[in-house]
PDB file of C-alpha atoms and ligand atoms in Angstrom:
ATOM      1  CA  MET A   1      52.520 111.589  68.842  1.00 57.00           C
ATOM      2  CA  LYS A   2      54.662 114.713  68.365  1.00 68.00           C
ATOM      3  CA  VAL A   3      58.100 114.515  69.989  1.00 70.00           C
ATOM      4  CA  LEU A   4      58.742 117.684  71.951  1.00 85.00           C
ATOM      5  CA  LYS A   5      62.165 119.301  71.555  1.00 91.00           C
ATOM      6  CA  GLY A   6      63.959 122.413  72.816  1.00 95.00           C
ATOM      7  CA  GLN A   7      62.998 124.041  76.105  1.00 94.00           C
ATOM      8  CA  GLU A   8      59.420 122.739  75.932  1.00 94.00           C
ATOM      9  CA  GLY A   9      60.614 119.179  75.351  1.00 95.00           C
ATOM     10  CA  PHE A  10      63.218 119.434  78.120  1.00 96.00           C
ATOM     11  CA  GLU A  11      60.582 120.604  80.612  1.00 95.00           C
ATOM     12  CA  ALA A  12      58.138 117.878  79.582  1.00 95.00           C
ATOM     13  CA  PHE A  13      60.791 115.132  79.715  1.00 96.00           C
ATOM     14  CA  TYR A  14      62.138 116.003  83.177  1.00 97.00           C
ATOM     15  CA  SER A  15      58.722 116.847  84.702  1.00 96.00           C
ATOM     16  CA  GLU A  16      57.560 113.415  83.675  1.00 96.00           C
ATOM     17  CA  MET A  17      60.717 111.831  85.138  1.00 97.00           C
ATOM     18  CA  TYR A  18      60.754 113.736  88.442  1.00 98.00           C
ATOM     19  CA  GLY A  19      57.027 114.524  88.845  1.00 97.00           C
ATOM     20  CA  GLU A  20      56.126 116.998  91.584  1.00 97.00           C
ATOM     21  CA  ARG A  21      59.790 117.339  92.493  1.00 97.00           C
ATOM     22  CA  TRP A  22      60.788 118.899  89.167  1.00 97.00           C
ATOM     23  CA  PRO A  23      59.995 122.619  89.909  1.00 97.00           C
ATOM     24  CA  SER A  24      62.098 122.683  93.098  1.00 97.00           C
ATOM     25  CA  LEU A  25      64.807 120.608  91.452  1.00 97.00           C
ATOM     26  CA  LYS A  26      64.955 123.024  88.526  1.00 97.00           C
ATOM     27  CA  GLU A  27      65.139 126.007  90.868  1.00 97.00           C
ATOM     28  CA  ALA A  28      68.023 124.383  92.757  1.00 96.00           C
ATOM     29  CA  LEU A  29      69.825 123.615  89.484  1.00 96.00           C
ATOM     30  CA  LEU A  30      69.709 127.282  88.540  1.00 95.00           C
ATOM     31  CA  ALA A  31      71.090 128.447  91.926  1.00 92.00           C
ATOM     32  CA  PRO A  32      74.804 129.342  92.160  1.00 86.00           C
ATOM     33  CA  LYS A  33      76.987 126.243  92.426  1.00 84.00           C
ATOM     34  CA  LYS A  34      78.720 125.555  95.727  1.00 82.00           C
ATOM     35  CA  HIS A  35      82.173 124.046  96.132  1.00 81.00           C
ATOM     36  CA  VAL A  36      84.231 122.310  98.769  1.00 82.00           C
ATOM     37  CA  ALA A  37      87.957 122.740  99.020  1.00 82.00           C
ATOM     38  CA  VAL A  38      90.119 119.645  99.418  1.00 84.00           C
ATOM     39  CA  ALA A  39      93.374 120.596 101.110  1.00 83.00           C
ATOM     40  CA  ASN A  40      96.513 119.573  99.230  1.00 89.00           C
ATOM     41  CA  PRO A  41      98.830 117.658 101.594  1.00 86.00           C
ATOM     42  CA  TYR A  42     101.781 118.291  99.242  1.00 91.00           C
ATOM     43  CA  ALA A  43     101.340 122.031  99.852  1.00 90.00           C
ATOM     44  CA  HIS A  44     101.228 121.375 103.618  1.00 85.00           C
ATOM     45  CA  TYR A  45      98.077 123.460 103.631  1.00 78.00           C
ATOM     46  CA  LYS A  46      95.750 123.537 106.626  1.00 73.00           C
ATOM     47  CA  PHE A  47      92.445 125.339 106.708  1.00 69.00           C
ATOM     48  CA  PRO A  48      92.436 128.149 109.233  1.00 64.00           C
ATOM     49  CA  GLU A  49      88.931 127.241 110.462  1.00 59.00           C
ATOM     50  CA  VAL A  50      87.971 123.908 111.988  1.00 47.00           C
ATOM     51  CA  PRO A  51      87.470 121.618 108.975  1.00 51.00           C
ATOM     52  CA  LEU A  52      84.197 119.802 108.409  1.00 49.00           C
ATOM     53  CA  THR A  53      84.303 116.027 108.064  1.00 48.00           C
ATOM     54  CA  VAL A  54      81.801 114.286 105.783  1.00 48.00           C
ATOM     55  CA  ASP A  55      82.052 110.535 105.210  1.00 46.00           C
ATOM     56  CA  GLY A  56      85.548 110.476 106.666  1.00 46.00           C
ATOM     57  CA  ILE A  57      86.828 113.081 104.209  1.00 49.00           C
ATOM     58  CA  THR A  58      88.012 116.262 105.783  1.00 49.00           C
ATOM     59  CA  PHE A  59      87.351 119.475 103.966  1.00 49.00           C
ATOM     60  CA  ASP A  60      86.201 122.962 104.579  1.00 45.00           C
ATOM     61  CA  HIS A  61      82.902 123.662 102.946  1.00 45.00           C
ATOM     62  CA  ASP A  62      81.083 126.787 101.961  1.00 43.00           C
ATOM     63  CA  VAL A  63      79.758 128.598  98.901  1.00 42.00           C
ATOM     64  CA  ARG A  64      82.360 129.343  96.264  1.00 42.00           C
ATOM     65  CA  GLU A  65      82.437 133.056  96.984  1.00 43.00           C
ATOM     66  CA  SER A  66      83.829 132.203 100.397  1.00 59.00           C
ATOM     67  CA  PHE A  67      86.942 130.601  98.943  1.00 73.00           C
ATOM     68  CA  ALA A  68      89.813 132.567  97.570  1.00 77.00           C
ATOM     69  CA  ARG A  69      91.058 131.092  94.282  1.00 82.00           C
ATOM     70  CA  PRO A  70      93.522 128.269  94.896  1.00 88.00           C
ATOM     71  CA  GLU A  71      97.092 129.580  95.005  1.00 90.00           C
ATOM     72  CA  LYS A  72     100.593 128.249  95.481  1.00 93.00           C
ATOM     73  CA  THR A  73     101.966 128.052  99.003  1.00 87.00           C
ATOM     74  CA  HIS A  74     105.631 128.588  99.823  1.00 83.00           C
ATOM     75  CA  HIS A  75     106.025 124.826  99.156  1.00 86.00           C
ATOM     76  CA  ASP A  76     105.293 125.655  95.491  1.00 92.00           C
ATOM     77  CA  TYR A  77     102.071 123.633  95.146  1.00 95.00           C
ATOM     78  CA  MET A  78      98.458 124.774  95.059  1.00 95.00           C
ATOM     79  CA  ASN A  79      96.853 124.947  98.506  1.00 90.00           C
ATOM     80  CA  TYR A  80      93.497 123.309  97.719  1.00 88.00           C
ATOM     81  CA  TYR A  81      91.286 121.957  94.955  1.00 90.00           C
ATOM     82  CA  LEU A  82      87.690 123.170  94.607  1.00 88.00           C
ATOM     83  CA  LEU A  83      84.935 120.776  93.585  1.00 89.00           C
ATOM     84  CA  ASP A  84      81.333 119.754  94.226  1.00 90.00           C
ATOM     85  CA  ALA A  85      81.103 117.760  97.484  1.00 88.00           C
ATOM     86  CA  ALA A  86      79.309 114.952  95.609  1.00 93.00           C
ATOM     87  CA  SER A  87      82.366 114.525  93.353  1.00 94.00           C
ATOM     88  CA  ILE A  88      84.306 113.216  96.339  1.00 91.00           C
ATOM     89  CA  LEU A  89      81.903 110.295  96.818  1.00 93.00           C
ATOM     90  CA  PRO A  90      82.925 108.112  93.817  1.00 96.00           C
ATOM     91  CA  VAL A  91      86.563 108.201  94.901  1.00 95.00           C
ATOM     92  CA  GLU A  92      85.570 107.308  98.468  1.00 92.00           C
ATOM     93  CA  ALA A  93      83.342 104.516  97.142  1.00 95.00           C
ATOM     94  CA  LEU A  94      86.303 103.034  95.233  1.00 96.00           C
ATOM     95  CA  ASP A  95      88.141 102.497  98.534  1.00 95.00           C
ATOM     96  CA  ILE A  96      91.587 102.859  96.932  1.00 96.00           C
ATOM     97  CA  HIS A  97      94.625 101.577  98.845  1.00 96.00           C
ATOM     98  CA  PRO A  98      98.300 102.403  98.195  1.00 96.00           C
ATOM     99  CA  GLY A  99      99.810  99.882  95.771  1.00 98.00           C
ATOM    100  CA  GLU A 100      96.620  99.209  93.757  1.00 98.00           C
ATOM    101  CA  ARG A 101      96.309  99.524  89.986  1.00 98.00           C
ATOM    102  CA  VAL A 102      93.663 102.143  89.247  1.00 98.00           C
ATOM    103  CA  VAL A 103      92.320 103.574  85.994  1.00 98.00           C
ATOM    104  CA  ASP A 104      90.223 106.732  85.690  1.00 98.00           C
ATOM    105  CA  LEU A 105      88.669 106.118  82.257  1.00 98.00           C
ATOM    106  CA  CYS A 106      87.263 109.619  81.635  1.00 98.00           C
ATOM    107  CA  ALA A 107      89.554 111.700  83.773  1.00 98.00           C
ATOM    108  CA  ALA A 108      89.695 115.288  82.522  1.00 98.00           C
ATOM    109  CA  PRO A 109      89.888 117.931  83.853  1.00 97.00           C
ATOM    110  CA  GLY A 110      91.302 115.737  86.616  1.00 98.00           C
ATOM    111  CA  GLY A 111      89.740 116.571  89.980  1.00 96.00           C
ATOM    112  CA  LYS A 112      88.845 112.965  90.777  1.00 97.00           C
ATOM    113  CA  SER A 113      92.213 111.732  89.465  1.00 98.00           C
ATOM    114  CA  PHE A 114      93.895 114.118  91.907  1.00 96.00           C
ATOM    115  CA  LEU A 115      91.867 112.567  94.745  1.00 94.00           C
ATOM    116  CA  CYS A 116      92.755 109.042  93.506  1.00 95.00           C
ATOM    117  CA  ALA A 117      96.458 110.025  93.441  1.00 96.00           C
ATOM    118  CA  LEU A 118      96.214 111.218  97.054  1.00 93.00           C
ATOM    119  CA  LYS A 119      94.744 107.835  98.050  1.00 93.00           C
ATOM    120  CA  LEU A 120      97.581 105.924  96.331  1.00 95.00           C
ATOM    121  CA  LYS A 121     100.263 107.947  98.183  1.00 92.00           C
ATOM    122  CA  GLY A 122     102.750 107.496  95.320  1.00 94.00           C
ATOM    123  CA  GLN A 123     102.425 103.663  95.241  1.00 96.00           C
ATOM    124  CA  GLY A 124     100.786 101.357  92.683  1.00 98.00           C
ATOM    125  CA  LEU A 125      99.525 102.870  89.420  1.00 98.00           C
ATOM    126  CA  LEU A 126      97.017 105.508  88.365  1.00 98.00           C
ATOM    127  CA  VAL A 127      96.169 105.733  84.663  1.00 98.00           C
ATOM    128  CA  SER A 128      94.235 108.938  83.968  1.00 98.00           C
ATOM    129  CA  ASN A 129      92.654 108.604  80.553  1.00 98.00           C
ATOM    130  CA  ASP A 130      90.736 111.055  78.389  1.00 98.00           C
ATOM    131  CA  ARG A 131      90.090 111.124  74.667  1.00 97.00           C
ATOM    132  CA  SER A 132      90.254 114.909  74.391  1.00 98.00           C
ATOM    133  CA  ALA A 133      93.753 116.362  73.930  1.00 98.00           C
ATOM    134  CA  ALA A 134      92.733 119.807  75.181  1.00 97.00           C
ATOM    135  CA  ARG A 135      91.214 118.302  78.296  1.00 97.00           C
ATOM    136  CA  ARG A 136      94.208 116.008  78.873  1.00 98.00           C
ATOM    137  CA  ALA A 137      96.368 119.141  79.036  1.00 98.00           C
ATOM    138  CA  ARG A 138      94.291 120.162  82.062  1.00 98.00           C
ATOM    139  CA  ILE A 139      95.090 116.860  83.819  1.00 98.00           C
ATOM    140  CA  HIS A 140      98.819 117.499  83.230  1.00 98.00           C
ATOM    141  CA  ARG A 141      98.408 120.998  84.648  1.00 98.00           C
ATOM    142  CA  ILE A 142      96.576 119.801  87.769  1.00 98.00           C
ATOM    143  CA  PHE A 143      99.172 117.104  88.448  1.00 98.00           C
ATOM    144  CA  ASP A 144     102.043 119.581  88.022  1.00 97.00           C
ATOM    145  CA  ASP A 145     100.339 122.285  90.091  1.00 97.00           C
ATOM    146  CA  TYR A 146      99.390 119.966  92.934  1.00 96.00           C
ATOM    147  CA  ILE A 147     101.786 117.009  93.066  1.00 96.00           C
ATOM    148  CA  PRO A 148     105.615 117.062  93.280  1.00 96.00           C
ATOM    149  CA  LYS A 149     107.330 115.421  90.273  1.00 95.00           C
ATOM    150  CA  THR A 150     108.978 112.894  92.619  1.00 94.00           C
ATOM    151  CA  GLU A 151     105.482 111.726  93.687  1.00 94.00           C
ATOM    152  CA  GLN A 152     104.191 111.468  90.097  1.00 97.00           C
ATOM    153  CA  LYS A 153     106.144 108.324  89.138  1.00 97.00           C
ATOM    154  CA  ASN A 154     103.038 106.141  89.480  1.00 98.00           C
ATOM    155  CA  LEU A 155     100.825 108.535  87.443  1.00 98.00           C
ATOM    156  CA  THR A 156     100.256 108.083  83.694  1.00 98.00           C
ATOM    157  CA  ILE A 157      98.027 110.058  81.333  1.00 98.00           C
ATOM    158  CA  THR A 158      96.612 108.248  78.281  1.00 97.00           C
ATOM    159  CA  SER A 159      94.324 109.054  75.341  1.00 97.00           C
ATOM    160  CA  TYR A 160      92.304 105.900  74.601  1.00 96.00           C
ATOM    161  CA  ASP A 161      88.655 105.628  73.626  1.00 97.00           C
ATOM    162  CA  ALA A 162      87.111 104.259  76.826  1.00 98.00           C
ATOM    163  CA  THR A 163      84.430 102.372  74.876  1.00 98.00           C
ATOM    164  CA  LYS A 164      87.123 100.258  73.173  1.00 96.00           C
ATOM    165  CA  TRP A 165      89.723  99.853  75.899  1.00 94.00           C
ATOM    166  CA  SER A 166      88.853  96.220  76.573  1.00 91.00           C
ATOM    167  CA  LEU A 167      89.928  95.328  73.008  1.00 92.00           C
ATOM    168  CA  TYR A 168      93.530  95.921  74.130  1.00 91.00           C
ATOM    169  CA  GLN A 169      93.642  95.098  77.847  1.00 90.00           C
ATOM    170  CA  LYS A 170      91.744  92.604  79.969  1.00 93.00           C
ATOM    171  CA  SER A 171      91.509  91.946  83.724  1.00 91.00           C
ATOM    172  CA  ASN A 172      94.282  94.418  84.444  1.00 95.00           C
ATOM    173  CA  TYR A 173      93.126  96.784  87.210  1.00 98.00           C
ATOM    174  CA  ASP A 174      92.004  96.592  90.838  1.00 98.00           C
ATOM    175  CA  LYS A 175      89.785  99.672  90.618  1.00 98.00           C
ATOM    176  CA  VAL A 176      88.133 101.515  87.730  1.00 98.00           C
ATOM    177  CA  LEU A 177      86.551 104.936  87.964  1.00 98.00           C
ATOM    178  CA  LEU A 178      84.120 105.576  85.128  1.00 98.00           C
ATOM    179  CA  ASP A 179      82.957 109.172  85.545  1.00 98.00           C
ATOM    180  CA  ALA A 180      81.168 109.130  82.228  1.00 98.00           C
ATOM    181  CA  PRO A 181      80.388 111.963  79.815  1.00 98.00           C
ATOM    182  CA  CYS A 182      76.687 112.720  80.314  1.00 98.00           C
ATOM    183  CA  SER A 183      73.748 115.001  79.569  1.00 97.00           C
ATOM    184  CA  SER A 184      74.876 117.440  82.272  1.00 97.00           C
ATOM    185  CA  GLU A 185      71.435 119.028  82.463  1.00 96.00           C
ATOM    186  CA  ARG A 186      72.619 121.746  84.841  1.00 96.00           C
ATOM    187  CA  HIS A 187      74.745 123.163  82.017  1.00 95.00           C
ATOM    188  CA  VAL A 188      71.934 122.729  79.491  1.00 96.00           C
ATOM    189  CA  LEU A 189      69.581 124.760  81.693  1.00 95.00           C
ATOM    190  CA  GLU A 190      72.159 127.535  82.043  1.00 93.00           C
ATOM    191  CA  ASP A 191      72.747 127.800  78.305  1.00 95.00           C
ATOM    192  CA  SER A 192      69.828 128.981  76.154  1.00 95.00           C
ATOM    193  CA  LYS A 193      71.470 127.718  72.910  1.00 96.00           C
ATOM    194  CA  GLU A 194      71.956 124.215  74.377  1.00 95.00           C
ATOM    195  CA  LEU A 195      68.400 124.248  75.698  1.00 96.00           C
ATOM    196  CA  ALA A 196      67.012 125.227  72.292  1.00 96.00           C
ATOM    197  CA  MET A 197      68.876 122.276  70.698  1.00 95.00           C
ATOM    198  CA  TRP A 198      67.790 119.716  73.323  1.00 96.00           C
ATOM    199  CA  ALA A 199      65.954 116.592  72.095  1.00 95.00           C
ATOM    200  CA  PRO A 200      65.041 113.364  73.934  1.00 93.00           C
ATOM    201  CA  GLY A 201      67.270 111.390  71.552  1.00 95.00           C
ATOM    202  CA  ARG A 202      70.270 113.080  73.136  1.00 95.00           C
ATOM    203  CA  THR A 203      70.102 111.264  76.478  1.00 97.00           C
ATOM    204  CA  LYS A 204      69.332 107.975  74.673  1.00 96.00           C
ATOM    205  CA  ALA A 205      72.416 108.368  72.459  1.00 97.00           C
ATOM    206  CA  ILE A 206      74.654 109.262  75.418  1.00 98.00           C
ATOM    207  CA  ALA A 207      73.332 106.232  77.322  1.00 98.00           C
ATOM    208  CA  ILE A 208      74.520 103.950  74.491  1.00 98.00           C
ATOM    209  CA  THR A 209      78.080 105.303  74.815  1.00 98.00           C
ATOM    210  CA  GLN A 210      77.947 105.091  78.601  1.00 98.00           C
ATOM    211  CA  PHE A 211      76.905 101.454  78.467  1.00 98.00           C
ATOM    212  CA  ALA A 212      79.729 100.651  76.020  1.00 98.00           C
ATOM    213  CA  MET A 213      82.178 102.242  78.485  1.00 98.00           C
ATOM    214  CA  LEU A 214      80.793 100.280  81.427  1.00 98.00           C
ATOM    215  CA  ALA A 215      80.898  97.011  79.484  1.00 98.00           C
ATOM    216  CA  SER A 216      84.529  97.772  78.602  1.00 97.00           C
ATOM    217  CA  ALA A 217      85.270  98.587  82.264  1.00 98.00           C
ATOM    218  CA  LEU A 218      83.889  95.206  83.315  1.00 97.00           C
ATOM    219  CA  ASP A 219      86.408  93.492  81.027  1.00 97.00           C
ATOM    220  CA  ILE A 220      89.442  95.467  82.144  1.00 97.00           C
ATOM    221  CA  ILE A 221      88.815  95.127  85.893  1.00 98.00           C
ATOM    222  CA  LYS A 222      90.244  92.031  87.628  1.00 98.00           C
ATOM    223  CA  VAL A 223      87.797  89.511  89.037  1.00 98.00           C
ATOM    224  CA  GLY A 224      87.069  90.793  92.565  1.00 98.00           C
ATOM    225  CA  GLY A 225      87.856  94.377  91.543  1.00 98.00           C
ATOM    226  CA  THR A 226      85.512  97.354  91.810  1.00 98.00           C
ATOM    227  CA  ILE A 227      84.149  99.819  89.260  1.00 98.00           C
ATOM    228  CA  VAL A 228      82.450 103.028  90.284  1.00 98.00           C
ATOM    229  CA  TYR A 229      80.145 104.275  87.545  1.00 98.00           C
ATOM    230  CA  SER A 230      79.165 107.927  87.979  1.00 98.00           C
ATOM    231  CA  THR A 231      77.554 110.823  86.129  1.00 98.00           C
ATOM    232  CA  CYS A 232      76.317 114.344  86.801  1.00 98.00           C
ATOM    233  CA  ALA A 233      73.164 113.536  84.795  1.00 98.00           C
ATOM    234  CA  LEU A 234      69.578 113.827  85.954  1.00 98.00           C
ATOM    235  CA  SER A 235      68.270 111.490  83.269  1.00 98.00           C
ATOM    236  CA  LYS A 236      67.583 108.089  84.787  1.00 98.00           C
ATOM    237  CA  LEU A 237      68.430 106.503  81.419  1.00 98.00           C
ATOM    238  CA  GLU A 238      72.079 107.472  82.091  1.00 98.00           C
ATOM    239  CA  ASN A 239      72.070 106.410  85.748  1.00 98.00           C
ATOM    240  CA  ASP A 240      70.078 103.401  87.018  1.00 98.00           C
ATOM    241  CA  GLY A 241      69.174 102.706  83.362  1.00 98.00           C
ATOM    242  CA  ILE A 242      72.817 101.800  82.602  1.00 98.00           C
ATOM    243  CA  ILE A 243      73.006  99.384  85.534  1.00 98.00           C
ATOM    244  CA  GLU A 244      69.690  97.848  84.529  1.00 98.00           C
ATOM    245  CA  LYS A 245      71.146  97.211  81.077  1.00 98.00           C
ATOM    246  CA  LEU A 246      74.245  95.677  82.657  1.00 98.00           C
ATOM    247  CA  TYR A 247      71.935  93.195  84.418  1.00 98.00           C
ATOM    248  CA  GLN A 248      70.309  92.416  81.059  1.00 98.00           C
ATOM    249  CA  LYS A 249      73.558  92.024  79.100  1.00 98.00           C
ATOM    250  CA  ARG A 250      76.188  90.865  81.618  1.00 98.00           C
ATOM    251  CA  ALA A 251      74.156  88.935  84.211  1.00 97.00           C
ATOM    252  CA  GLY A 252      76.272  86.722  86.485  1.00 97.00           C
ATOM    253  CA  ARG A 253      79.494  88.634  85.883  1.00 98.00           C
ATOM    254  CA  PHE A 254      79.034  91.302  88.561  1.00 98.00           C
ATOM    255  CA  GLU A 255      77.284  92.172  91.763  1.00 98.00           C
ATOM    256  CA  LEU A 256      76.249  95.557  93.066  1.00 98.00           C
ATOM    257  CA  ILE A 257      77.692  96.926  96.281  1.00 98.00           C
ATOM    258  CA  HIS A 258      75.166  99.156  97.991  1.00 96.00           C
ATOM    259  CA  GLN A 259      76.830 102.073  99.729  1.00 93.00           C
ATOM    260  CA  SER A 260      75.203 104.985 101.472  1.00 93.00           C
ATOM    261  CA  PHE A 261      76.610 108.360 102.382  1.00 91.00           C
ATOM    262  CA  SER A 262      75.696 111.154 104.779  1.00 87.00           C
ATOM    263  CA  PHE A 263      74.083 113.214 102.017  1.00 91.00           C
ATOM    264  CA  GLY A 264      71.944 112.156  99.053  1.00 95.00           C
ATOM    265  CA  GLU A 265      69.464 109.332  98.640  1.00 98.00           C
ATOM    266  CA  PRO A 266      69.376 105.706  97.492  1.00 98.00           C
ATOM    267  CA  THR A 267      68.105 104.804  94.020  1.00 98.00           C
ATOM    268  CA  GLU A 268      67.197 101.301  92.823  1.00 98.00           C
ATOM    269  CA  PHE A 269      70.821 100.446  91.965  1.00 98.00           C
ATOM    270  CA  GLY A 270      72.970 103.272  93.311  1.00 98.00           C
ATOM    271  CA  TRP A 271      73.106 106.589  95.113  1.00 98.00           C
ATOM    272  CA  GLN A 272      72.047 110.039  93.958  1.00 98.00           C
ATOM    273  CA  VAL A 273      72.815 113.500  95.259  1.00 97.00           C
ATOM    274  CA  LEU A 274      70.307 116.110  94.127  1.00 98.00           C
ATOM    275  CA  PRO A 275      70.627 119.848  94.778  1.00 96.00           C
ATOM    276  CA  ASP A 276      67.040 120.485  95.939  1.00 97.00           C
ATOM    277  CA  THR A 277      67.608 118.484  99.135  1.00 95.00           C
ATOM    278  CA  THR A 278      71.387 118.675  99.607  1.00 92.00           C
ATOM    279  CA  GLY A 279      72.630 121.784  97.796  1.00 90.00           C
ATOM    280  CA  TRP A 280      75.142 119.507  95.986  1.00 92.00           C
ATOM    281  CA  GLY A 281      75.119 117.629  92.714  1.00 95.00           C
ATOM    282  CA  PRO A 282      73.348 116.488  90.640  1.00 98.00           C
ATOM    283  CA  PHE A 283      75.459 113.369  90.918  1.00 98.00           C
ATOM    284  CA  TYR A 284      74.809 109.653  90.579  1.00 98.00           C
ATOM    285  CA  LEU A 285      77.025 106.684  91.384  1.00 98.00           C
ATOM    286  CA  ALA A 286      76.774 102.916  91.416  1.00 98.00           C
ATOM    287  CA  VAL A 287      79.382 100.477  92.696  1.00 98.00           C
ATOM    288  CA  VAL A 288      79.888  97.344  90.604  1.00 98.00           C
ATOM    289  CA  LYS A 289      82.071  94.424  91.707  1.00 98.00           C
ATOM    290  CA  ARG A 290      83.253  91.961  89.070  1.00 98.00           C
ATOM    291  CA  VAL A 291      82.668  88.383  90.235  1.00 98.00           C
ATOM    292  CA  ARG A 292      83.407  86.444  87.033  1.00 95.00           C
TER     293      ARG A 292
HETATM  294  C1  LIG B 301      82.353 114.052  83.152  1.00 85.05           C
HETATM  295  S1  LIG B 301      83.834 114.391  82.346  1.00 85.05           S
HETATM  296  C2  LIG B 301      85.001 113.697  83.465  1.00 85.05           C
HETATM  297  C3  LIG B 301      85.299 114.574  84.662  1.00 85.05           C
HETATM  298  C4  LIG B 301      86.499 114.088  85.459  1.00 85.05           C
HETATM  299  N1  LIG B 301      86.294 112.721  85.916  1.00 85.05           N
HETATM  300  C5  LIG B 301      86.854 114.952  86.640  1.00 85.05           C
HETATM  301  O1  LIG B 301      86.432 114.649  87.768  1.00 85.05           O
HETATM  302  O2  LIG B 301      87.555 115.973  86.465  1.00 85.05           O
HETATM  303  C6  LIG B 301      83.838 113.228  81.045  1.00 85.05           C
HETATM  304  C7  LIG B 301      85.122 113.178  80.233  1.00 85.05           C
HETATM  305  O3  LIG B 301      85.005 112.065  79.331  1.00 85.05           O
HETATM  306  C8  LIG B 301      85.801 112.346  78.192  1.00 85.05           C
HETATM  307  N2  LIG B 301      85.376 111.410  77.120  1.00 85.05           N
HETATM  308  C9  LIG B 301      84.275 111.488  76.330  1.00 85.05           C
HETATM  309  N3  LIG B 301      84.205 110.421  75.519  1.00 85.05           N
HETATM  310  C10 LIG B 301      85.289 109.637  75.791  1.00 85.05           C
HETATM  311  C11 LIG B 301      85.766 108.388  75.294  1.00 85.05           C
HETATM  312  N4  LIG B 301      85.096 107.729  74.341  1.00 85.05           N
HETATM  313  N5  LIG B 301      86.903 107.871  75.817  1.00 85.05           N
HETATM  314  C12 LIG B 301      87.587 108.552  76.787  1.00 85.05           C
HETATM  315  N6  LIG B 301      87.180 109.738  77.302  1.00 85.05           N
HETATM  316  C13 LIG B 301      86.047 110.276  76.824  1.00 85.05           C
HETATM  317  C14 LIG B 301      85.536 113.816  77.927  1.00 85.05           C
HETATM  318  O4  LIG B 301      86.591 114.396  77.168  1.00 85.05           O
HETATM  319  C15 LIG B 301      85.412 114.381  79.350  1.00 85.05           C
HETATM  320  O5  LIG B 301      86.628 114.963  79.742  1.00 85.05           O
END
C-alpha cells in the first residue's frame, strides 16, 4: 500500500485518528491562538479587571489582541507572562511545594519553568534543562526579566540530553516535568513547507525519543515522586501511546495518577485539551508516580 506523505498524507493520518472530529479540529487549529496572562508577583502586578480563576490558578484570560505586550513595572520586572491556558495544567498537576527538588527536562523557552519557580517560592531546587543553546538563552532572559536575582539562588539552567540523563543521576528529584519536543501539528498546519515535508514516520520517530526521555525521567525521580509527561501533539502515538509503552517496558515501577481539570477531556491514560471544544491547546498530559 502506498504511504501518503505531505498535505495529503497529513490529512489522511489525522482524519483516521480523529474521525468525524477532524474537520472541526483542523478549523480550530487554524484559528488565531489565544493566551492567558499569569501575573508576576515579583512585579507586584495586579490585573485591573476581576481575574478569572481556573483550577485554583488566578489569571486574566482573553484573546491575545486584548493583552498589551508584557512590560516592566516600576519594580523593574515584567508584569505578566502570556501562555496557552493548557500550559498551566502540567505545572498544577505536579503539585510543587517550596523546598522540593524539581527538574524541567525540556524547559525552553521557559514559561513552565517560570511557573515552577513561582511554586517553589525561592526554596528547594529547580533545574531547567534544554539541549539547545539558543533556546537556553531564552530561559536566562525570562528568569532575569521576571525574577529578582536574590530569588534565583535555587534556579539552575543546564544543557543535558534528556534521553541520557539517567546515565549520570538516579533517584534525585521529587518532581520531574517532561514537556517533550513533539510533532506540534498546529505549527505544521500553519507552515506550507513543513506540511509538504510531513510523513507518518515523523511522529513515530519523535515518539521513540519521547519514550527514551520518559524512561530516563522514571530513573531520575525518587520513589514516590511524580513525573508529568506533556506534549502539544495531536498524534496519539506521542501521547497515550508513550504511556502504553511505559506499561509494556516498565510495568510495576509506576502508577498513573488520574487528574481532571475544568477544561479538556480524559483520555485512556491522561488528559487532553483540544481547541475545537475548549479554544485552548492542543495539549496532552499524563501524571506518572514512581512506586519502585
Ligand atoms: C515543547 S518544547 C518545551 C517548552 C517549554 N517546556 C516551555 O514551556 O517553555 C521542547 C524543548 O525540548 C528541547 N529538547 C529537544 N530534544 C532535547 C533533548 N534530547 N534533551 C533536552 N532538551 C531537548 C528543545 O530544544 C525544546 O526547547
